[in-house]
XYZ file of C-alpha atoms in Angstrom:
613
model
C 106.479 43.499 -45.726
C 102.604 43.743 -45.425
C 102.656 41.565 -42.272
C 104.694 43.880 -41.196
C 103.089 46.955 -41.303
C 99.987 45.508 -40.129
C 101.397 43.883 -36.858
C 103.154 47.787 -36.095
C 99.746 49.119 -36.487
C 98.292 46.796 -34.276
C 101.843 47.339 -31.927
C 100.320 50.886 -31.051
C 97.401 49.594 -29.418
C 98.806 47.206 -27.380
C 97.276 46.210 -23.928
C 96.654 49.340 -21.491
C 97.904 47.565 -18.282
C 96.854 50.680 -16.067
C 94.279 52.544 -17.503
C 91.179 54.197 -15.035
C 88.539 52.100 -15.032
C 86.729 54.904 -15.736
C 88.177 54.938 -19.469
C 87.301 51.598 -19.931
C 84.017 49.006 -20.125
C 83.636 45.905 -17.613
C 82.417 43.035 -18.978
C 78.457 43.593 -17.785
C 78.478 46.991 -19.820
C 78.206 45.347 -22.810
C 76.529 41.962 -22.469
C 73.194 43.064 -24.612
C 75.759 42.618 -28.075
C 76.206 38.583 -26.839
C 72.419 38.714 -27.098
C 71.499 39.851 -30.385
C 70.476 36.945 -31.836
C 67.821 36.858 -28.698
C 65.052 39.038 -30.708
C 63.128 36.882 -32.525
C 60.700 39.180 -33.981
C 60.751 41.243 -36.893
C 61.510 44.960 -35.799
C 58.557 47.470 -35.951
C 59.528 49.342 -38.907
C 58.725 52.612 -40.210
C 59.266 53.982 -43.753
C 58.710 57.456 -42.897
C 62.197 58.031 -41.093
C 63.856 54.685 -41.552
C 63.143 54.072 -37.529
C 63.364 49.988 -36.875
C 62.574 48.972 -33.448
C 62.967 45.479 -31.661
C 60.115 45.850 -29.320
C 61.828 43.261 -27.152
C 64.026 45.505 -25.599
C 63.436 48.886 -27.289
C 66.810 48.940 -29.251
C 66.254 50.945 -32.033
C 68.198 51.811 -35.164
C 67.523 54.318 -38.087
C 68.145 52.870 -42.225
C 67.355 55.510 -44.697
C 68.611 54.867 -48.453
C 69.657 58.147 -50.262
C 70.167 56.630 -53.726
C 68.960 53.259 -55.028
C 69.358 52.640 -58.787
C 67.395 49.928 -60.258
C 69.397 47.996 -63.077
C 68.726 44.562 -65.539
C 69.577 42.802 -62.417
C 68.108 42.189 -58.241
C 71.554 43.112 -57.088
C 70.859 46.241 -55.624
C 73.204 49.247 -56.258
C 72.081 51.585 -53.347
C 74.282 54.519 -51.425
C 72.478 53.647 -47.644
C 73.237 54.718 -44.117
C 72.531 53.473 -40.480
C 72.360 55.065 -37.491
C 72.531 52.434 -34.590
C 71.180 53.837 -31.219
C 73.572 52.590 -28.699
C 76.187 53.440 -25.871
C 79.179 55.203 -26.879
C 80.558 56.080 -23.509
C 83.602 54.594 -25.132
C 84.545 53.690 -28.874
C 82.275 51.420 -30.629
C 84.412 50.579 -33.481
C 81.442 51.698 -36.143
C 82.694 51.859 -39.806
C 81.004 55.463 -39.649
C 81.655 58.196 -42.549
C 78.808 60.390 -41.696
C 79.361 61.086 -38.261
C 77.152 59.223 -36.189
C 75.757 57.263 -38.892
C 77.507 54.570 -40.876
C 77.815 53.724 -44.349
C 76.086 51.059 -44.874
C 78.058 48.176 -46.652
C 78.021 44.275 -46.499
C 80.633 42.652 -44.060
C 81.717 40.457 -41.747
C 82.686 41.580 -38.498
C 84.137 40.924 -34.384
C 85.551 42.874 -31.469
C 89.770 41.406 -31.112
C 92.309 42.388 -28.273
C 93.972 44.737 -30.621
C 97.635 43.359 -29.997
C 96.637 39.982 -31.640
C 94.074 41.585 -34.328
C 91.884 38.755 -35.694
C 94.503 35.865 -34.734
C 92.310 32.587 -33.592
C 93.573 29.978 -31.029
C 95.237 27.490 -33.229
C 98.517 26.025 -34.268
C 100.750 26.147 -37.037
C 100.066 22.439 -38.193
C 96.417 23.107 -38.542
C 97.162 26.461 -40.449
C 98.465 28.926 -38.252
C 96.339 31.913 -36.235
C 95.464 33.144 -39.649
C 93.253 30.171 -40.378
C 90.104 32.490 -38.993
C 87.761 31.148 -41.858
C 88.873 27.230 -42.402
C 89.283 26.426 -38.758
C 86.424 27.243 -36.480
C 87.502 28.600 -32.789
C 87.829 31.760 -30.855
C 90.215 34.550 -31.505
C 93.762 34.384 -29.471
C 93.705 36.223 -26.327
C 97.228 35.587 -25.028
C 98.569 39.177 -24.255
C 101.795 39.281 -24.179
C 103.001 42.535 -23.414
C 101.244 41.864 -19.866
C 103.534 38.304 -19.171
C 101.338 36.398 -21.650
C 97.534 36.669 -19.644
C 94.867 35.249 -21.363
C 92.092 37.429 -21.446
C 89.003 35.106 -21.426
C 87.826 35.131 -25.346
C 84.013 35.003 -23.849
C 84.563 38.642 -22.858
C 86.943 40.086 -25.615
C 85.157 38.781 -28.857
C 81.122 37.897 -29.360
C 81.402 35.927 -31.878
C 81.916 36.948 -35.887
C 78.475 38.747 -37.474
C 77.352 38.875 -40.685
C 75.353 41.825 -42.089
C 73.688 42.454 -44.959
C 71.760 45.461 -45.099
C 68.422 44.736 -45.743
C 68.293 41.243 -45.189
C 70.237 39.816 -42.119
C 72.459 40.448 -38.812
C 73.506 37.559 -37.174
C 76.141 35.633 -35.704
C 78.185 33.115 -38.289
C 77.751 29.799 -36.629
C 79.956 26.191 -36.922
C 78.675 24.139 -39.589
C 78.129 21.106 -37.537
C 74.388 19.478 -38.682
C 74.526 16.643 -40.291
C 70.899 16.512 -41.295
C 71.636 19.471 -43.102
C 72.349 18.825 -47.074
C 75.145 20.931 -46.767
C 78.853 20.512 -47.453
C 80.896 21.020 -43.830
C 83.980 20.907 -44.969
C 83.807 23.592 -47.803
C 81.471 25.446 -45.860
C 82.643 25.623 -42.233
C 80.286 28.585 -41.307
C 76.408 28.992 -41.230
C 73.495 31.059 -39.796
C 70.740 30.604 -38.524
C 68.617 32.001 -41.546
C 71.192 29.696 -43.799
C 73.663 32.208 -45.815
C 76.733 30.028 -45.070
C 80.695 30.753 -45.405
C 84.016 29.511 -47.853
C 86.670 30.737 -47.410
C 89.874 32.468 -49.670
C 93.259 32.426 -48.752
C 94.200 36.123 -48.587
C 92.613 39.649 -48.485
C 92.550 42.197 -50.530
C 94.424 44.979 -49.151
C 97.437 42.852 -47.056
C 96.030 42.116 -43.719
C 97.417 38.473 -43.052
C 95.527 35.328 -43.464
C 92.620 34.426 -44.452
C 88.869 35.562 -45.464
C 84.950 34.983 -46.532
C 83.123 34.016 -49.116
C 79.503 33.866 -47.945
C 76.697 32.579 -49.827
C 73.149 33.528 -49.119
C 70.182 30.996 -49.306
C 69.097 32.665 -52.708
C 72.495 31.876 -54.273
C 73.885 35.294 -53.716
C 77.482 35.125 -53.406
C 79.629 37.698 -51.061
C 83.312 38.456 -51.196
C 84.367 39.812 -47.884
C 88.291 40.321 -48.121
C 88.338 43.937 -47.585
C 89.832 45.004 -43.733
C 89.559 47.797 -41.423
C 90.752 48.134 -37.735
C 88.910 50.523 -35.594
C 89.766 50.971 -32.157
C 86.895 50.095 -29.541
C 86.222 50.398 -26.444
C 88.724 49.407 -23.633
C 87.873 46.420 -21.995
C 88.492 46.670 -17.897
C 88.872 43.135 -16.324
C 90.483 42.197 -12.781
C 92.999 39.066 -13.422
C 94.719 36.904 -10.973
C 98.541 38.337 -10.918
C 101.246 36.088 -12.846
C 102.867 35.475 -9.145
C 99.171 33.290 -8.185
C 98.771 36.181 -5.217
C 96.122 39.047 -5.315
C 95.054 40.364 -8.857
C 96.062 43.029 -10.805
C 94.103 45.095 -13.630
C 94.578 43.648 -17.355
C 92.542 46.577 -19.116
C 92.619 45.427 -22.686
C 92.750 47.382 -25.798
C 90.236 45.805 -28.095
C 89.993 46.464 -32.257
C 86.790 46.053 -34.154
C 87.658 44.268 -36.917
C 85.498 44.524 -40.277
C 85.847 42.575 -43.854
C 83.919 44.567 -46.131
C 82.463 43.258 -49.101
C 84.525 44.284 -52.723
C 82.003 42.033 -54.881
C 78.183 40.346 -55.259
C 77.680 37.780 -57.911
C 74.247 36.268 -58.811
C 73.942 33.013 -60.372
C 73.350 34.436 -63.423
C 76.955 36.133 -63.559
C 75.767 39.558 -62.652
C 78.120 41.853 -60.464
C 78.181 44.645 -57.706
C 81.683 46.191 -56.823
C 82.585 47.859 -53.859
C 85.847 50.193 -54.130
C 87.736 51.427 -51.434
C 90.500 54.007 -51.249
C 93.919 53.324 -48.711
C 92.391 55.025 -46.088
C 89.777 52.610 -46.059
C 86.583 54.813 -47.464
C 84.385 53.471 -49.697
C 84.326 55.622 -52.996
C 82.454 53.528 -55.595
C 79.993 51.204 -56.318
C 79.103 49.842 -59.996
C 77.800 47.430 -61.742
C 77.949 44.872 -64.664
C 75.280 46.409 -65.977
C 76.651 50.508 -66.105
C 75.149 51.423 -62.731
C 77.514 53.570 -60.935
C 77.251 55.356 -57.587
C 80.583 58.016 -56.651
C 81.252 58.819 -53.140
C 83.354 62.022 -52.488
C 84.700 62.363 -49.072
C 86.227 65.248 -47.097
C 88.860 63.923 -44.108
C 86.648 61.485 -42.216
C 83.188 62.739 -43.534
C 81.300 62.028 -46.641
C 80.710 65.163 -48.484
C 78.894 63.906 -51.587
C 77.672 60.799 -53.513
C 76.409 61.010 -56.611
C 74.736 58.855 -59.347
C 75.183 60.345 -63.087
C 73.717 63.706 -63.171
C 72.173 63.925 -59.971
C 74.227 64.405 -56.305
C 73.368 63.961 -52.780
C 75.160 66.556 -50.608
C 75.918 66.171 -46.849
C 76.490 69.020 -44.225
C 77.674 68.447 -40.696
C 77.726 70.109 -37.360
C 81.054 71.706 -36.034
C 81.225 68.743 -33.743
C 81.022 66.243 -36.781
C 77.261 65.202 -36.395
C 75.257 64.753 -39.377
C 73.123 67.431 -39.883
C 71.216 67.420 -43.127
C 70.989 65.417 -46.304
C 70.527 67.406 -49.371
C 68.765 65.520 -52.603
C 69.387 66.939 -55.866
C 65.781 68.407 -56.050
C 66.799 70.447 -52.882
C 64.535 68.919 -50.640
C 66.156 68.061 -47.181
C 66.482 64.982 -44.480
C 67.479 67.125 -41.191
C 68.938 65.850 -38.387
C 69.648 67.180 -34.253
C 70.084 65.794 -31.005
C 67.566 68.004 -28.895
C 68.972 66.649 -25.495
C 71.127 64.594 -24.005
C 73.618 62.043 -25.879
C 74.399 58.313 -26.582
C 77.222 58.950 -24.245
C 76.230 57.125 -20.817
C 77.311 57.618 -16.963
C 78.678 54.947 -15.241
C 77.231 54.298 -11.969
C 79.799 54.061 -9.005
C 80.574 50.389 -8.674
C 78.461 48.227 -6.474
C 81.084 45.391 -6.194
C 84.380 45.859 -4.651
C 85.665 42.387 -3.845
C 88.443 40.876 -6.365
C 88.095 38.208 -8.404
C 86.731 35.406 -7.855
C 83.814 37.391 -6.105
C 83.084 39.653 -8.849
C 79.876 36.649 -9.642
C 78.145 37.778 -6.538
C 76.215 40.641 -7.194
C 74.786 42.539 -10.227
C 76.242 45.895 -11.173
C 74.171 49.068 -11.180
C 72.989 50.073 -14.472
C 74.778 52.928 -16.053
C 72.147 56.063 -17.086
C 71.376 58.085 -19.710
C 68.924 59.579 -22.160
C 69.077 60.691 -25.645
C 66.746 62.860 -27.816
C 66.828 62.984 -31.449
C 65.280 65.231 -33.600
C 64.451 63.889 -37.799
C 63.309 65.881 -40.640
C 61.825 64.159 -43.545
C 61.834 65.480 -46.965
C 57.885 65.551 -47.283
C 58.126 68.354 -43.939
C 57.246 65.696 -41.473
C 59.309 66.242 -37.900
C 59.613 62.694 -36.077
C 61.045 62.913 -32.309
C 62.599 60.149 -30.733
C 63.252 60.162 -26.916
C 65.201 56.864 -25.609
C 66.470 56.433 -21.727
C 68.909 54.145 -20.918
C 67.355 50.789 -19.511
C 68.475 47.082 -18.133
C 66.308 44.100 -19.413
C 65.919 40.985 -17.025
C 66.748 37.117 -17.927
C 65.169 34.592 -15.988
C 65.882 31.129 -15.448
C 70.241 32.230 -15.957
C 72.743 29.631 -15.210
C 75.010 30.812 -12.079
C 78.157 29.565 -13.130
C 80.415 30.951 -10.235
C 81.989 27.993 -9.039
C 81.630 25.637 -11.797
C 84.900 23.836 -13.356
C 86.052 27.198 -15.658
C 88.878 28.664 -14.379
C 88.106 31.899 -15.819
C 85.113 32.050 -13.868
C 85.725 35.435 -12.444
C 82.885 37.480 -13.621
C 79.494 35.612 -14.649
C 80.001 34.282 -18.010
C 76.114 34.694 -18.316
C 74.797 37.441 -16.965
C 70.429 37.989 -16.055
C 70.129 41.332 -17.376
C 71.605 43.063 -20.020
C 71.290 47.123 -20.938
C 70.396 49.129 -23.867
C 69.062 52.622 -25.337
C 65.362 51.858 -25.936
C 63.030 54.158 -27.408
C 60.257 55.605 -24.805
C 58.215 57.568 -27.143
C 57.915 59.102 -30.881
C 55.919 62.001 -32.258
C 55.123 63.396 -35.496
C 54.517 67.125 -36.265
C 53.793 68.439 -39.369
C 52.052 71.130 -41.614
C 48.462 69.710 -41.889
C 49.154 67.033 -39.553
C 47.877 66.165 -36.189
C 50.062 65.837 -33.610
C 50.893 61.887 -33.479
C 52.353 60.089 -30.285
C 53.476 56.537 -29.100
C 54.659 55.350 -26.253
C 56.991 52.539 -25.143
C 56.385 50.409 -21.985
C 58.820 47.530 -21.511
C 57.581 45.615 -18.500
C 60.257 44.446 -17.554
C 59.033 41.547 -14.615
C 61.607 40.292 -12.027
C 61.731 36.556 -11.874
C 64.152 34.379 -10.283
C 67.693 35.737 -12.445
C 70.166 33.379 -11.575
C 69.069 29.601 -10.332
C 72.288 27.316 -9.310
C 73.442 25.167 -12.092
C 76.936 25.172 -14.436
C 77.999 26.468 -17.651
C 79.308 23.098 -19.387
C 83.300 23.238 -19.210
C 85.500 22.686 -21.136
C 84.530 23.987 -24.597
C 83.085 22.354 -26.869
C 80.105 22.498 -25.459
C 76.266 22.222 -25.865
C 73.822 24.507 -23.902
C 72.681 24.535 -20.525
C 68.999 23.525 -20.631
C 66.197 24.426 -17.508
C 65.425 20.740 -16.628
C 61.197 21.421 -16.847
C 58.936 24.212 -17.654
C 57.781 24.580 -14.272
C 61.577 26.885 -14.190
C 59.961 29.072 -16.215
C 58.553 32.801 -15.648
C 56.082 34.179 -17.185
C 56.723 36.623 -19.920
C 57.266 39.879 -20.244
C 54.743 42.222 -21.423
C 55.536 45.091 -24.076
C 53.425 47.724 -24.440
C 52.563 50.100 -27.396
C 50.363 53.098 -26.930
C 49.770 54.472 -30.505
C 47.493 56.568 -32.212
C 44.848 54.312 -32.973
C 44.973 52.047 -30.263
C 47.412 50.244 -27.607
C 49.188 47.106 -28.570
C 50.210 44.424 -25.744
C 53.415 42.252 -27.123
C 54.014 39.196 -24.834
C 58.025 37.899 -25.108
C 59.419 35.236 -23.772
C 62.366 35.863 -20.787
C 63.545 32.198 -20.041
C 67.345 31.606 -20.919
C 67.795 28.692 -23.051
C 63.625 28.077 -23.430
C 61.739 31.316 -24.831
C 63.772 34.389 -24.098
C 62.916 36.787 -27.148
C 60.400 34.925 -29.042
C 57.080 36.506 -29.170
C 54.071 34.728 -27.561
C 51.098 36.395 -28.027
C 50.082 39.910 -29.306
C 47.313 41.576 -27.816
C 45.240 44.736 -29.361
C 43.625 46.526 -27.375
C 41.228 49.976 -28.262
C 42.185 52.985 -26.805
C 39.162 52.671 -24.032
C 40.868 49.651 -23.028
C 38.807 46.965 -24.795
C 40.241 43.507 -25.963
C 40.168 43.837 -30.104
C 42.259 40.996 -31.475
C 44.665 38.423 -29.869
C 47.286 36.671 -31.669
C 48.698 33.572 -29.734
C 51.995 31.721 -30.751
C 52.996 28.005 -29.841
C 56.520 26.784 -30.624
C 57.910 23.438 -31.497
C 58.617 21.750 -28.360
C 62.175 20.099 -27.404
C 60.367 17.033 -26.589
C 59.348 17.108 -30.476
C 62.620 18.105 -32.152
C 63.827 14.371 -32.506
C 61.225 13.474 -34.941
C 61.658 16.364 -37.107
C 63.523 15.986 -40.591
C 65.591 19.379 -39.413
C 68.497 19.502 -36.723
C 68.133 21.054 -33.543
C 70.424 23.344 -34.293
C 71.122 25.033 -37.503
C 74.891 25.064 -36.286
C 77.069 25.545 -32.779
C 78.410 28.987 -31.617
C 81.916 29.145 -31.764
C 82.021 31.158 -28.615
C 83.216 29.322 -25.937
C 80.374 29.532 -23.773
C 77.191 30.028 -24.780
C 76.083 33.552 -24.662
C 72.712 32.981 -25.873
C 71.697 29.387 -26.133
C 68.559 29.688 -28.702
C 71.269 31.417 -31.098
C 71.308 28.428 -33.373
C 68.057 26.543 -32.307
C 65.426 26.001 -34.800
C 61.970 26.271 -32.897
C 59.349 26.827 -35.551
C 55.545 28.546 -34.768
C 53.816 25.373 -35.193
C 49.977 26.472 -34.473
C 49.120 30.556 -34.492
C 45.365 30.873 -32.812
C 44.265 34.728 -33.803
C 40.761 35.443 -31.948
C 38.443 38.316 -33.339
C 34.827 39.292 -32.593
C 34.284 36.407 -30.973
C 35.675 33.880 -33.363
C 38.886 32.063 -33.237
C 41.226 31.301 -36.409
C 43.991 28.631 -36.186
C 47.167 27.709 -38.468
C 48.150 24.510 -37.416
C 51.465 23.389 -38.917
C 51.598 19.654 -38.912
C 55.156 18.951 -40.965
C 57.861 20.828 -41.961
C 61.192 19.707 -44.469
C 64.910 19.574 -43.744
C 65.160 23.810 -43.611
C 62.309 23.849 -40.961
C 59.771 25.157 -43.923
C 56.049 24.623 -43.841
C 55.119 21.633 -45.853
C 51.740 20.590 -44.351
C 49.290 23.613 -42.769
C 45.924 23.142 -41.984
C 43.608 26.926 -41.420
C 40.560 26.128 -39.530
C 37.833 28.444 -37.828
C 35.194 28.056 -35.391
C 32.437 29.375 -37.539
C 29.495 27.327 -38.237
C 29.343 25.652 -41.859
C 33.227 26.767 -42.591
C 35.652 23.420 -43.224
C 39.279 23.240 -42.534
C 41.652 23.920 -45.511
C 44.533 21.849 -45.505
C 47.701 23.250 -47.860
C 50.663 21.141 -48.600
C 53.248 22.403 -50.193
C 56.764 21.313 -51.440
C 59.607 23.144 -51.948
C 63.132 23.231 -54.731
C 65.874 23.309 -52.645
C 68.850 23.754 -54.741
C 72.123 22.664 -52.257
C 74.266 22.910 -55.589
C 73.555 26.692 -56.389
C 72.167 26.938 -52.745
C 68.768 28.259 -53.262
C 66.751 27.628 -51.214
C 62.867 27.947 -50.510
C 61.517 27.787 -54.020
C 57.874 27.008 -53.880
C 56.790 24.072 -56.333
């Protein structure tokens, strides 16, 4: 009966076979969320309005926590919210609850054509299209209400993410290393930071088939068996017709799919519960321990949460935009777009040939610009201005006429778009005026150099056959207060895209304070390490981003300051790619090198991971 209802809800959004492209997304439009795992670098974060900022590209999100609890336990109990600058020209699928925010909750999550739902490509022998945890492949894609076209799964679906708030967003990965002291078969799924994935045999509310159990590398264990469906965006895509003459439009309704997380455990058998309501809304979360947190809701909109005595209030605009955060003392978090929105325009297309032409040339960007207006409780006003903008890849794989017959539109594209944040300021009473500005240098380079996408899947990564591919990087730059900050990142598919090089500060004159250079673990080096190349394999079926999985460690950091130069050379690392031999040297006269070696408990049993001994 559950299957049931769950395949007539997905029924309604079956495939749109003729909707206007102008309802819909192409495949370019949304090639920056393949590339997450591309940003390296810890985001530039700032405590005063929750702003985090990957200065790679300038996509920036906002985290503020409204009520955090402390307890006889690490497992937080915390009522948080996220506000993820990005396009929503079309529906994003966001859990939301406080308009343009979202609750913030642990889960697991991926973008489905909505008439399958999260179905994978596999047989009944092996465990049916249910099997989404035990058997590792990509989501089914046959759409049958347009004569059974398969809509390529490297353009529906971008893989399955895990997030935790506060700790980790990233893509769950095949458990495939076997230098890693890890068991594959109960664990089929890992990241790159080393939380890996069980699985159960049912949910929680009815949805069919299986779901996670993830455990993170401090023994923390996650139940995710809790489903939504959102609708999202509309995916437009030119297929060849049924008949094998001309093409016709399979615009596919796609679901975002979530698995929220009902329970934490520590090893020490304390407990978090999450509890939802049937419409989906989380309405409580408590603890072993008596901590409680009550979330009252109002339709679609959080009115209230509130933790024993004390309540949080939320108002709204009439449009259903979150306006202001009360706290129980009365003080106030205020919130207001000032211009624009984080709906873009879509430029008129600059490629009208069918398929299989659509590889030729790069589609213009689409344009916008969104202002957004924050006030903090202490009376500070922060104001964040972000444009619209289309970062470059280098070095890209032109896979146009390779062996894939679903080569119709570049499976890996050399640019992909995103809100990025052009400049900040902070007013306040007693304050002076404080600005920043954002500068993302984006260089040309040589995009797309002739070479093939490996086909069929399984497959390993196309790799640049010699550095001398390789452009130089990008350059970043930060014009703050105090002084202006040159970040240096990496643009080279499958070598250095996103990892941060060097960091250059600079004093507001323009003189050369401080430079902070990074070298990475070579490929040629890799096969004398004690960790794999790769902490797992994608299980998209080609690879979006080929550094997703690879473990490249800093091995020497040279910081020069006032004329003296400081070096951390890392000489060996362990099985999890930690530091287990680092030498610290200087050039200053009379000063000797200090050489640290240190060992670490790696529990694989409990799966903790990291302990210094």
């Amino acid at each position: 009966m559950r299957h049931a209802m769950w395949m007539g809800l997905l029924a309604l959004a079956s495939m749109a076979a003729h909707a206007q492209s102008s309802s819909a997304v192409e495949p370019y439009e949304e090639y920056g969320k393949h590339l997450r795992a591309a940003q390296e670098v810890t985001p530039l974060t700032s405590n005063m309005f929750g702003d985090q900022v990957s200065l790679y590209n300038g996509a920036t999100e906002f985290d503020v926590t409204d009520i955090d609890l402390p307890g006889n336990s690490s497992l937080p109990v915390r009522f948080a919210r996220r506000l993820e600058v990005d396009d929503r020209r079309q529906p994003t699928g966001n859990l939301g609850g406080l308009g343009e925010w979202d609750i913030e909750v642990p889960y697991i999550d991926g973008v489905f054509a909505a008439e399958n739902g999260w179905e994978v490509q596999n047989n009944a022998g092996q465990g049916g299209v249910y099997s989404r945890c035990s058997v590792v492949t990509p989501p089914y894609t046959v759409i049958a209400s347009l004569n059974n076209i398969q809509e390529p799964a490297s353009q529906i679906w971008d893989g399955n993410q895990l997030h935790i708030p506060g700790e980790t967003s990233e893509e769950l990965l095949q458990n495939t290393e076997t230098k890693l002291p890890d068991n594959r078969t109960t664990y089929p799924w890992i990241t790159k930071s080393f939380y890996h994935a069980t699985c159960a045999s049912s949910t929680a509310n009815g949805y069919p088939g299986e779901s996670f159990i993830v455990v993170s590398p401090s023994g923390v264990r996650y139940t995710f068996n809790w489903v939504v469906v959102n609708p999202d965006s509309v995916l437009q895509y030119q297929a060849p017709a049924p008949s094998g003459t001309g093409t016709i439009n399979a615009d596919a309704n796609r679901s975002r799919i979530f698995m929220l997380a009902t329970e934490v455990d520590d090893r020490f058998g304390n407990w978090v519960k999450y509890t939802y309501n049937s419409a989906n809304q989380l309405t409580a979360i408590t603890a072993n321990d008596g901590r409680e947190i009550d979330i009252a809701w109002s339709g679609g909109l959080v009115q209230s949460a509130t933790a024993g005595t004390r309540t949080w209030t939320y108002g709204y605009t009439a449009g259903g935009s979150l306006s202001s955060v009360t706290r129980p003392d009365g003080s106030q978090w205020t919130y207001a777009i000032v211009s624009g929105s984080l709906k873009t325009t879509k430029n008129p297309d600059n490629d009208k040939n069918p398929p299989s032409y659509h590889c030729q040339i790069d589609a213009l960007p689409n344009t916008g610009s969104f202002v957004y207006a924050i006030g903090a409780p202490s009376g500070a006003q922060g104001t964040f201005s972000f444009t619209y903008q289309r970062s470059i890849r280098t070095n890209v794989p032109q896979d146009c006429t390779d062996a894939n017959p679903d080569t119709m539109y570049p499976n890996v594209y050399d640019f992909f778009d995103n809100f990025a944040l052009v400049s900040k300021q902070i007013t306040g009473a007693g304050l002076t005026t404080q600005n920043w500005g954002y500068n993302y240098g984006n260089n040309g380079g040589v995009g797309y150099v002739t070479a093939t996408v490996p086909f069929p899947f399984p497959t390993e990564t196309y790799i640049p056959q010699s550095a001398s591919c390789c452009e130089p990087p990008k350059v970043v730059t930060v014009a703050s207060p105090g002084d202006i900050t040159k970040y240096s990142f990496g643009i080279n598919y499958g070598v250095d895209e996103g990892r941060l090089l060097q960091t250059e500060t600079d004093s507001l004159s323009g003189q050369v304070v401080k430079t902070v250079t990074n070298t990475y673990l070579a490929d040629s080096q890799i096969a004398s390490q004690a960790f794999p190349d790769n902490v797992g394999l994608s299980a998209q079926p080609i690879y979006k981003n080929p550094l997703v999985g690879r473990i490249r460690p800093v091995v020497t950091t040279t910081t020069v300051q006032d004329g003296d130069t400081y070096t951390r050379q890392t000489n060996a690392f362990d099985v999890f790619a930690q530091a287990t031999d680092v030498v610290r040297s200087n050039n200053i006269a009379g000063q000797a090198s200090i050489e640290e070696q240190t060992s670490y408990l790696n529990d694989t049993s409990l799966w903790v991971l990291g302990l210094p001994q």
